[in-house]
Amino acid sequence: MSMTLWGDVVISFILTLFADRLGRRRILMLGAALMAASGLVFAFSGQYWVLVAAAIFGVISPSGNEIGPFKAIEESILSQLSPAAIRSDIFAWYVLLGNAGTACGMVTCGWLVQWLQTLDGLTAIPAHRVVFAIYALLGIVKLILAIMLSDRCESGPPEQEYQKVTELNNIEIESLLSRDDDDDITQDQPAPKPNTKSLPPLPKKNYTLFPSISPTSRTTLLKLSVLFSFDSFASGVASASWITYFFTTKFSLPEGNLGSLFFTTSIIGALSNLVASSISKRIGLLKTMVFTHLPSAISLALIPLPATAFPAMTFLVLRACTQNMDQAPRQAFLAAAVLPSERTAVMGVVNVVKTLSQSGGPVLTGWLIGMKKFWMAFLIAGALKAGYDLAMLKMFLGYRSREEVEVQLERRGAGA
């Protein structure tokens, strides 16, 4: 699992850096083609290293979540096409549909594998190969949908963004100057307007595939990357694969029951995103992220404590109620904190950091299993996630995103 995650790191880093230059739709089509190819390899090949290569380049996630390079591109496109006022709603539906698809896949594959094994002469491995054949078919469908995307999904020209940022800077400068000259300006005299007719020329820059990230965005990116790394490491310690293994080994749950269990938790997690969007409009994105994610961290730590299956499943369901409620506000928060032209690269870097951090989780969990202390993995993961929530609140409470500052400057300039 760690090797697959490390492969995601390399591919994610390369493709997200070049996505805006090479074309977002091209990268999405490449991802769909790799998905279909890896599914076919798993469906027809039994060679270990061939399967490892297919899992790495096909970005098959052992955690059950999409953390590859294409997620960052999709989120960047959604941020570009949606207004800031409804962006959290858009991301809520994006996460909801993704989780709903994951839930349907879990329950379908669980019962399908169990049913196929009841047929004469069909063992577990051939049954699972049927699942990967379906995975390849879905990759082909995704490729067709990526081809149908319009030009609006591509990154806009840098000249437009440069003009907008320059105008906002002029508004800020003029508003500061007008404060100093209040004594010389009468109430009937209109305030000076920012000079946006003659903008300085766009600085010439040699052509490069690599995107540029402003100093302010780099500072925000560094803080968020450190925090997200702790949360992602905890997710790797108690990933969906390890939770499935825990319920299989400790309580001997069959595949069909496991599929139904994770279908239920995924549906609950998907629907909770709509509630999170409504909450974020009342208390803000940051507080929604923290106050909804913290209860799920506590529930995660309590999963291994019961001696029977039902209480452990109850804690798993309770975790699902708020586990995903931070996803849509978090992506909206990140999109608002950086410039539009930086979003693909920034979100790609964040996903790389999260994937890299998550790759160490299975190693720790495997070592704990070898030490007969599997239960400690859940306690460690819960403690790390709770610490991430509290640190996030401490570092960014009162923080105003770049878009919030721009709106304030625009209103100040309009009222001047």
mmCIF file of C-alpha atoms in Angstrom, residues 17-325:
data_model
loop_
_atom_site.group_PDB
_atom_site.id
_atom_site.type_symbol
_atom_site.label_atom_id
_atom_site.label_comp_id
_atom_site.label_asym_id
_atom_site.label_seq_id
_atom_site.Cartn_x
_atom_site.Cartn_y
_atom_site.Cartn_z
ATOM 1 C CA LEU A 17 2.618 21.244 -12.035
ATOM 2 C CA PHE A 18 2.085 20.991 -15.781
ATOM 3 C CA ALA A 19 -1.727 20.717 -15.895
ATOM 4 C CA ASP A 20 -2.529 24.380 -16.574
ATOM 5 C CA ARG A 21 0.140 24.654 -19.289
ATOM 6 C CA LEU A 22 -0.544 21.335 -21.022
ATOM 7 C CA GLY A 23 -4.316 21.535 -20.600
ATOM 8 C CA ARG A 24 -6.512 20.357 -17.774
ATOM 9 C CA ARG A 25 -8.736 18.301 -20.048
ATOM 10 C CA ARG A 26 -5.740 16.480 -21.498
ATOM 11 C CA ILE A 27 -4.541 15.506 -18.034
ATOM 12 C CA LEU A 28 -8.027 14.312 -17.051
ATOM 13 C CA MET A 29 -8.216 12.215 -20.230
ATOM 14 C CA LEU A 30 -4.795 10.768 -19.436
ATOM 15 C CA GLY A 31 -5.981 9.866 -15.940
ATOM 16 C CA ALA A 32 -9.082 8.123 -17.260
ATOM 17 C CA ALA A 33 -7.001 6.153 -19.759
ATOM 18 C CA LEU A 34 -4.587 5.068 -16.997
ATOM 19 C CA MET A 35 -7.551 4.072 -14.832
ATOM 20 C CA ALA A 36 -8.964 1.853 -17.576
ATOM 21 C CA ALA A 37 -5.560 0.324 -18.334
ATOM 22 C CA SER A 38 -4.835 -0.499 -14.684
ATOM 23 C CA GLY A 39 -8.249 -2.134 -14.318
ATOM 24 C CA LEU A 40 -7.556 -4.385 -17.289
ATOM 25 C CA VAL A 41 -4.160 -5.340 -15.879
ATOM 26 C CA PHE A 42 -5.680 -6.362 -12.536
ATOM 27 C CA ALA A 43 -8.449 -8.237 -14.345
ATOM 28 C CA PHE A 44 -6.158 -10.390 -16.491
ATOM 29 C CA SER A 45 -2.670 -10.444 -14.912
ATOM 30 C CA GLY A 46 -1.382 -12.334 -11.893
ATOM 31 C CA GLN A 47 2.236 -11.115 -11.870
ATOM 32 C CA TYR A 48 3.037 -9.273 -8.637
ATOM 33 C CA TRP A 49 5.290 -6.522 -9.999
ATOM 34 C CA VAL A 50 3.002 -5.958 -12.978
ATOM 35 C CA LEU A 51 0.137 -5.416 -10.549
ATOM 36 C CA VAL A 52 2.267 -3.047 -8.449
ATOM 37 C CA ALA A 53 3.138 -0.995 -11.538
ATOM 38 C CA ALA A 54 -0.520 -0.881 -12.576
ATOM 39 C CA ALA A 55 -1.560 0.247 -9.097
ATOM 40 C CA ILE A 56 1.056 3.016 -9.094
ATOM 41 C CA PHE A 57 0.535 4.407 -12.601
ATOM 42 C CA GLY A 58 -3.196 3.749 -12.580
ATOM 43 C CA VAL A 59 -3.491 5.638 -9.265
ATOM 44 C CA ILE A 60 -5.453 2.875 -7.531
ATOM 45 C CA SER A 61 -5.872 4.155 -3.993
ATOM 46 C CA PRO A 62 -5.618 1.583 -1.179
ATOM 47 C CA SER A 63 -7.373 3.991 1.171
ATOM 48 C CA GLY A 64 -10.625 3.990 -0.793
ATOM 49 C CA ASN A 65 -10.364 7.765 -1.360
ATOM 50 C CA GLU A 66 -9.312 9.667 -4.463
ATOM 51 C CA ILE A 67 -6.032 11.362 -3.618
ATOM 52 C CA GLY A 68 -4.290 11.345 -6.999
ATOM 53 C CA PRO A 69 -3.423 14.279 -9.274
ATOM 54 C CA PHE A 70 -6.812 14.432 -10.975
ATOM 55 C CA LYS A 71 -8.646 15.430 -7.810
ATOM 56 C CA ALA A 72 -6.642 18.676 -7.649
ATOM 57 C CA ILE A 73 -7.474 19.475 -11.272
ATOM 58 C CA GLU A 74 -11.179 18.819 -10.743
ATOM 59 C CA GLU A 75 -11.218 21.039 -7.647
ATOM 60 C CA SER A 76 -9.388 23.809 -9.500
ATOM 61 C CA ILE A 77 -11.935 23.682 -12.331
ATOM 62 C CA LEU A 78 -14.831 23.821 -9.890
ATOM 63 C CA SER A 79 -13.260 26.800 -8.087
ATOM 64 C CA GLN A 80 -12.821 28.639 -11.371
ATOM 65 C CA LEU A 81 -16.369 28.028 -12.604
ATOM 66 C CA SER A 82 -18.228 28.713 -9.339
ATOM 67 C CA PRO A 83 -18.753 32.118 -7.640
ATOM 68 C CA ALA A 84 -17.254 32.504 -4.179
ATOM 69 C CA ALA A 85 -20.679 32.919 -2.543
ATOM 70 C CA ILE A 86 -21.830 29.427 -3.516
ATOM 71 C CA ARG A 87 -18.474 27.670 -3.783
ATOM 72 C CA SER A 88 -18.940 25.751 -0.523
ATOM 73 C CA ASP A 89 -22.287 24.455 -1.878
ATOM 74 C CA ILE A 90 -20.642 23.348 -5.115
ATOM 75 C CA PHE A 91 -17.906 21.508 -3.235
ATOM 76 C CA ALA A 92 -20.505 19.964 -0.932
ATOM 77 C CA TRP A 93 -22.292 18.413 -3.899
ATOM 78 C CA TYR A 94 -18.947 17.412 -5.416
ATOM 79 C CA VAL A 95 -17.951 15.564 -2.255
ATOM 80 C CA LEU A 96 -21.465 14.151 -1.811
ATOM 81 C CA LEU A 97 -21.562 12.646 -5.296
ATOM 82 C CA GLY A 98 -18.056 11.273 -4.892
ATOM 83 C CA ASN A 99 -18.846 9.647 -1.567
ATOM 84 C CA ALA A 100 -22.154 8.328 -2.880
ATOM 85 C CA GLY A 101 -20.308 6.714 -5.765
ATOM 86 C CA THR A 102 -17.812 5.212 -3.339
ATOM 87 C CA ALA A 103 -20.670 3.855 -1.230
ATOM 88 C CA CYS A 104 -22.378 2.259 -4.224
ATOM 89 C CA GLY A 105 -19.075 0.726 -5.294
ATOM 90 C CA MET A 106 -18.467 -0.736 -1.853
ATOM 91 C CA VAL A 107 -21.871 -2.381 -1.467
ATOM 92 C CA THR A 108 -21.897 -3.587 -5.080
ATOM 93 C CA CYS A 109 -18.418 -5.089 -4.963
ATOM 94 C CA GLY A 110 -18.946 -6.645 -1.538
ATOM 95 C CA TRP A 111 -22.109 -8.519 -2.484
ATOM 96 C CA LEU A 112 -20.912 -9.222 -6.034
ATOM 97 C CA VAL A 113 -17.736 -10.925 -4.804
ATOM 98 C CA GLN A 114 -19.711 -12.915 -2.245
ATOM 99 C CA TRP A 115 -22.275 -13.985 -4.860
ATOM 100 C CA LEU A 116 -19.642 -14.943 -7.428
ATOM 101 C CA GLN A 117 -17.919 -17.202 -4.907
ATOM 102 C CA THR A 118 -21.140 -19.182 -4.492
ATOM 103 C CA LEU A 119 -20.886 -20.242 -8.120
ATOM 104 C CA ASP A 120 -19.304 -23.611 -8.837
ATOM 105 C CA GLY A 121 -15.523 -23.520 -9.181
ATOM 106 C CA LEU A 122 -15.107 -19.739 -8.733
ATOM 107 C CA THR A 123 -12.655 -18.743 -5.995
ATOM 108 C CA ALA A 124 -11.917 -15.352 -4.407
ATOM 109 C CA ILE A 125 -9.274 -14.211 -6.915
ATOM 110 C CA PRO A 126 -11.368 -14.673 -10.086
ATOM 111 C CA ALA A 127 -14.296 -13.009 -8.319
ATOM 112 C CA HIS A 128 -12.209 -9.945 -7.542
ATOM 113 C CA ARG A 129 -10.958 -9.816 -11.141
ATOM 114 C CA VAL A 130 -14.541 -9.283 -12.280
ATOM 115 C CA VAL A 131 -14.612 -6.203 -10.044
ATOM 116 C CA PHE A 132 -11.490 -4.794 -11.717
ATOM 117 C CA ALA A 133 -13.010 -5.411 -15.151
ATOM 118 C CA ILE A 134 -15.935 -3.214 -14.079
ATOM 119 C CA TYR A 135 -13.374 -0.669 -12.824
ATOM 120 C CA ALA A 136 -11.786 -0.578 -16.298
ATOM 121 C CA LEU A 137 -15.193 -0.062 -17.908
ATOM 122 C CA LEU A 138 -15.861 2.912 -15.620
ATOM 123 C CA GLY A 139 -12.477 4.327 -16.653
ATOM 124 C CA ILE A 140 -13.610 4.273 -20.274
ATOM 125 C CA VAL A 141 -16.829 6.089 -19.327
ATOM 126 C CA LYS A 142 -14.756 8.683 -17.471
ATOM 127 C CA LEU A 143 -12.549 9.139 -20.554
ATOM 128 C CA ILE A 144 -15.609 9.876 -22.712
ATOM 129 C CA LEU A 145 -16.885 12.422 -20.180
ATOM 130 C CA ALA A 146 -13.468 14.127 -20.030
ATOM 131 C CA ILE A 147 -13.465 14.477 -23.818
ATOM 132 C CA MET A 148 -16.854 16.227 -23.631
ATOM 133 C CA LEU A 149 -15.600 19.010 -21.309
ATOM 134 C CA SER A 150 -15.578 22.553 -22.756
ATOM 135 C CA ASP A 151 -12.809 25.144 -23.047
ATOM 136 C CA ARG A 152 -14.123 26.935 -19.944
ATOM 137 C CA CYS A 153 -12.394 24.295 -17.830
ATOM 138 C CA GLU A 154 -8.969 25.528 -18.904
ATOM 139 C CA SER A 155 -6.938 28.092 -16.985
ATOM 140 C CA GLY A 156 -7.547 31.718 -17.946
ATOM 141 C CA PRO A 157 -4.881 34.059 -19.357
ATOM 142 C CA PRO A 158 -2.557 35.626 -16.754
ATOM 143 C CA GLU A 159 -3.195 39.134 -18.145
ATOM 144 C CA GLN A 160 -6.740 39.205 -16.745
ATOM 145 C CA GLU A 161 -5.625 38.176 -13.287
ATOM 146 C CA TYR A 162 -2.736 40.663 -13.336
ATOM 147 C CA GLN A 163 -5.124 43.504 -14.235
ATOM 148 C CA LYS A 164 -7.542 42.526 -11.437
ATOM 149 C CA VAL A 165 -4.819 42.322 -8.792
ATOM 150 C CA THR A 166 -3.321 45.658 -9.928
ATOM 151 C CA GLU A 167 -6.694 47.384 -9.734
ATOM 152 C CA LEU A 168 -7.255 46.027 -6.238
ATOM 153 C CA ASN A 169 -3.834 47.259 -5.180
ATOM 154 C CA ASN A 170 -4.684 50.720 -6.556
ATOM 155 C CA ILE A 171 -7.945 50.725 -4.602
ATOM 156 C CA GLU A 172 -6.091 49.853 -1.431
ATOM 157 C CA ILE A 173 -3.468 52.560 -2.013
ATOM 158 C CA GLU A 174 -6.035 55.257 -2.824
ATOM 159 C CA SER A 175 -8.121 54.340 0.213
ATOM 160 C CA LEU A 176 -5.082 54.654 2.446
ATOM 161 C CA LEU A 177 -4.154 58.015 0.906
ATOM 162 C CA SER A 178 -7.695 59.300 1.294
ATOM 163 C CA ARG A 179 -7.503 58.630 5.024
ATOM 164 C CA ASP A 180 -4.450 60.875 5.321
ATOM 165 C CA ASP A 181 -6.137 63.668 3.341
ATOM 166 C CA ASP A 182 -9.502 63.614 5.160
ATOM 167 C CA ASP A 183 -8.870 67.060 6.622
ATOM 168 C CA ASP A 184 -8.403 68.576 3.160
ATOM 169 C CA ILE A 185 -11.459 66.959 1.549
ATOM 170 C CA THR A 186 -14.938 68.252 2.254
ATOM 171 C CA GLN A 187 -17.912 65.978 2.637
ATOM 172 C CA ASP A 188 -19.429 67.219 -0.633
ATOM 173 C CA GLN A 189 -16.267 66.563 -2.588
ATOM 174 C CA PRO A 190 -16.119 63.060 -4.080
ATOM 175 C CA ALA A 191 -13.277 60.841 -2.987
ATOM 176 C CA PRO A 192 -10.538 60.208 -5.528
ATOM 177 C CA LYS A 193 -10.992 57.134 -7.649
ATOM 178 C CA PRO A 194 -8.184 54.673 -8.248
ATOM 179 C CA ASN A 195 -6.291 55.153 -11.461
ATOM 180 C CA THR A 196 -6.893 51.906 -13.288
ATOM 181 C CA LYS A 197 -6.875 53.241 -16.841
ATOM 182 C CA SER A 198 -3.120 53.117 -17.255
ATOM 183 C CA LEU A 199 -1.949 49.899 -15.716
ATOM 184 C CA PRO A 200 1.738 49.063 -15.721
ATOM 185 C CA PRO A 201 2.635 46.535 -18.357
ATOM 186 C CA LEU A 202 2.546 42.876 -17.513
ATOM 187 C CA PRO A 203 6.063 41.832 -16.540
ATOM 188 C CA LYS A 204 7.726 39.809 -19.244
ATOM 189 C CA LYS A 205 8.433 36.250 -18.268
ATOM 190 C CA ASN A 206 10.185 33.504 -20.118
ATOM 191 C CA TYR A 207 7.927 30.632 -21.088
ATOM 192 C CA THR A 208 7.991 27.842 -18.570
ATOM 193 C CA LEU A 209 5.853 24.863 -17.749
ATOM 194 C CA PHE A 210 6.222 25.489 -14.027
ATOM 195 C CA PRO A 211 3.598 27.723 -12.353
ATOM 196 C CA SER A 212 4.536 30.599 -10.069
ATOM 197 C CA ILE A 213 3.127 30.958 -6.544
ATOM 198 C CA SER A 214 3.077 34.340 -4.803
ATOM 199 C CA PRO A 215 4.879 34.814 -1.448
ATOM 200 C CA THR A 216 1.596 35.253 0.443
ATOM 201 C CA SER A 217 0.209 32.032 -1.012
ATOM 202 C CA ARG A 218 3.451 30.202 -0.240
ATOM 203 C CA THR A 219 3.165 31.156 3.443
ATOM 204 C CA THR A 220 -0.432 29.945 3.618
ATOM 205 C CA LEU A 221 0.473 26.812 1.681
ATOM 206 C CA LEU A 222 3.314 25.977 4.080
ATOM 207 C CA LYS A 223 1.083 26.261 7.152
ATOM 208 C CA LEU A 224 -1.714 24.214 5.631
ATOM 209 C CA SER A 225 0.676 21.564 4.338
ATOM 210 C CA VAL A 226 2.113 20.985 7.802
ATOM 211 C CA LEU A 227 -1.362 20.662 9.313
ATOM 212 C CA PHE A 228 -2.746 18.487 6.539
ATOM 213 C CA SER A 229 0.245 16.170 6.804
ATOM 214 C CA PHE A 230 -0.696 15.206 10.365
ATOM 215 C CA ASP A 231 -4.316 14.587 9.390
ATOM 216 C CA SER A 232 -3.338 12.532 6.342
ATOM 217 C CA PHE A 233 -0.813 10.467 8.279
ATOM 218 C CA ALA A 234 -3.591 9.629 10.723
ATOM 219 C CA SER A 235 -5.844 8.670 7.805
ATOM 220 C CA GLY A 236 -3.155 6.277 6.600
ATOM 221 C CA VAL A 237 -2.820 4.729 10.043
ATOM 222 C CA ALA A 238 -6.573 3.994 10.140
ATOM 223 C CA SER A 239 -7.473 3.815 6.449
ATOM 224 C CA ALA A 240 -10.570 2.113 5.063
ATOM 225 C CA SER A 241 -8.445 -0.900 4.135
ATOM 226 C CA TRP A 242 -7.165 -1.304 7.700
ATOM 227 C CA ILE A 243 -10.624 -0.758 9.197
ATOM 228 C CA THR A 244 -11.970 -3.471 6.893
ATOM 229 C CA TYR A 245 -9.142 -5.768 7.967
ATOM 230 C CA PHE A 246 -9.879 -4.985 11.619
ATOM 231 C CA PHE A 247 -13.552 -5.952 11.387
ATOM 232 C CA THR A 248 -12.676 -9.040 9.328
ATOM 233 C CA THR A 249 -10.053 -10.390 11.728
ATOM 234 C CA LYS A 250 -11.633 -9.418 15.053
ATOM 235 C CA PHE A 251 -15.324 -10.018 14.338
ATOM 236 C CA SER A 252 -15.162 -12.318 11.244
ATOM 237 C CA LEU A 253 -17.651 -10.238 9.245
ATOM 238 C CA PRO A 254 -18.300 -11.621 5.714
ATOM 239 C CA GLU A 255 -17.719 -9.523 2.594
ATOM 240 C CA GLY A 256 -21.397 -8.771 2.037
ATOM 241 C CA ASN A 257 -21.903 -7.436 5.546
ATOM 242 C CA LEU A 258 -18.738 -5.366 5.280
ATOM 243 C CA GLY A 259 -19.957 -3.899 1.995
ATOM 244 C CA SER A 260 -23.279 -2.971 3.582
ATOM 245 C CA LEU A 261 -21.518 -1.469 6.601
ATOM 246 C CA PHE A 262 -19.264 0.789 4.554
ATOM 247 C CA PHE A 263 -22.121 1.601 2.187
ATOM 248 C CA THR A 264 -24.056 2.935 5.181
ATOM 249 C CA THR A 265 -21.137 4.958 6.520
ATOM 250 C CA SER A 266 -20.353 6.397 3.079
ATOM 251 C CA ILE A 267 -23.951 7.449 2.467
ATOM 252 C CA ILE A 268 -24.103 9.108 5.891
ATOM 253 C CA GLY A 269 -20.811 10.871 5.209
ATOM 254 C CA ALA A 270 -22.019 12.008 1.782
ATOM 255 C CA LEU A 271 -25.271 13.486 3.080
ATOM 256 C CA SER A 272 -23.464 15.239 5.927
ATOM 257 C CA ASN A 273 -21.694 17.480 3.398
ATOM 258 C CA LEU A 274 -24.931 19.301 2.654
ATOM 259 C CA VAL A 275 -25.318 20.049 6.345
ATOM 260 C CA ALA A 276 -21.706 21.272 6.473
ATOM 261 C CA SER A 277 -22.337 23.753 3.657
ATOM 262 C CA SER A 278 -25.269 25.249 5.550
ATOM 263 C CA ILE A 279 -23.282 25.442 8.787
ATOM 264 C CA SER A 280 -20.319 27.133 7.087
ATOM 265 C CA LYS A 281 -22.532 30.034 5.958
ATOM 266 C CA ARG A 282 -23.439 30.700 9.579
ATOM 267 C CA ILE A 283 -20.217 30.165 11.517
ATOM 268 C CA GLY A 284 -17.584 30.313 8.769
ATOM 269 C CA LEU A 285 -15.488 27.781 6.890
ATOM 270 C CA LEU A 286 -12.776 27.353 9.535
ATOM 271 C CA LYS A 287 -15.064 26.713 12.497
ATOM 272 C CA THR A 288 -17.111 24.283 10.417
ATOM 273 C CA MET A 289 -13.957 22.359 9.544
ATOM 274 C CA VAL A 290 -12.861 22.050 13.161
ATOM 275 C CA PHE A 291 -16.134 21.585 15.046
ATOM 276 C CA THR A 292 -17.381 18.852 12.687
ATOM 277 C CA HIS A 293 -14.098 16.980 12.325
ATOM 278 C CA LEU A 294 -13.251 16.769 16.029
ATOM 279 C CA PRO A 295 -16.163 14.436 17.005
ATOM 280 C CA SER A 296 -15.192 12.021 14.221
ATOM 281 C CA ALA A 297 -11.626 11.869 15.570
ATOM 282 C CA ILE A 298 -12.935 10.914 19.003
ATOM 283 C CA SER A 299 -15.233 8.241 17.539
ATOM 284 C CA LEU A 300 -12.328 6.796 15.548
ATOM 285 C CA ALA A 301 -10.248 6.362 18.695
ATOM 286 C CA LEU A 302 -13.112 4.477 20.381
ATOM 287 C CA ILE A 303 -13.684 1.867 17.611
ATOM 288 C CA PRO A 304 -11.291 -0.859 18.954
ATOM 289 C CA LEU A 305 -12.458 -0.645 22.579
ATOM 290 C CA PRO A 306 -15.696 -2.734 22.426
ATOM 291 C CA ALA A 307 -15.409 -6.524 22.637
ATOM 292 C CA THR A 308 -18.369 -7.154 20.322
ATOM 293 C CA ALA A 309 -19.116 -6.052 16.771
ATOM 294 C CA PHE A 310 -22.252 -3.964 17.299
ATOM 295 C CA PRO A 311 -20.731 -1.263 19.585
ATOM 296 C CA ALA A 312 -17.660 -1.019 17.329
ATOM 297 C CA MET A 313 -19.925 -0.603 14.302
ATOM 298 C CA THR A 314 -21.849 2.075 16.213
ATOM 299 C CA PHE A 315 -18.672 4.094 16.754
ATOM 300 C CA LEU A 316 -17.840 3.661 13.059
ATOM 301 C CA VAL A 317 -21.257 5.031 12.078
ATOM 302 C CA LEU A 318 -20.913 7.917 14.560
ATOM 303 C CA ARG A 319 -17.560 8.741 13.004
ATOM 304 C CA ALA A 320 -19.148 8.750 9.555
ATOM 305 C CA CYS A 321 -21.750 11.313 10.663
ATOM 306 C CA THR A 322 -19.115 14.078 10.796
ATOM 307 C CA GLN A 323 -16.047 12.512 9.144
ATOM 308 C CA ASN A 324 -16.498 14.203 5.769
ATOM 309 C CA MET A 325 -18.163 17.425 6.873
#
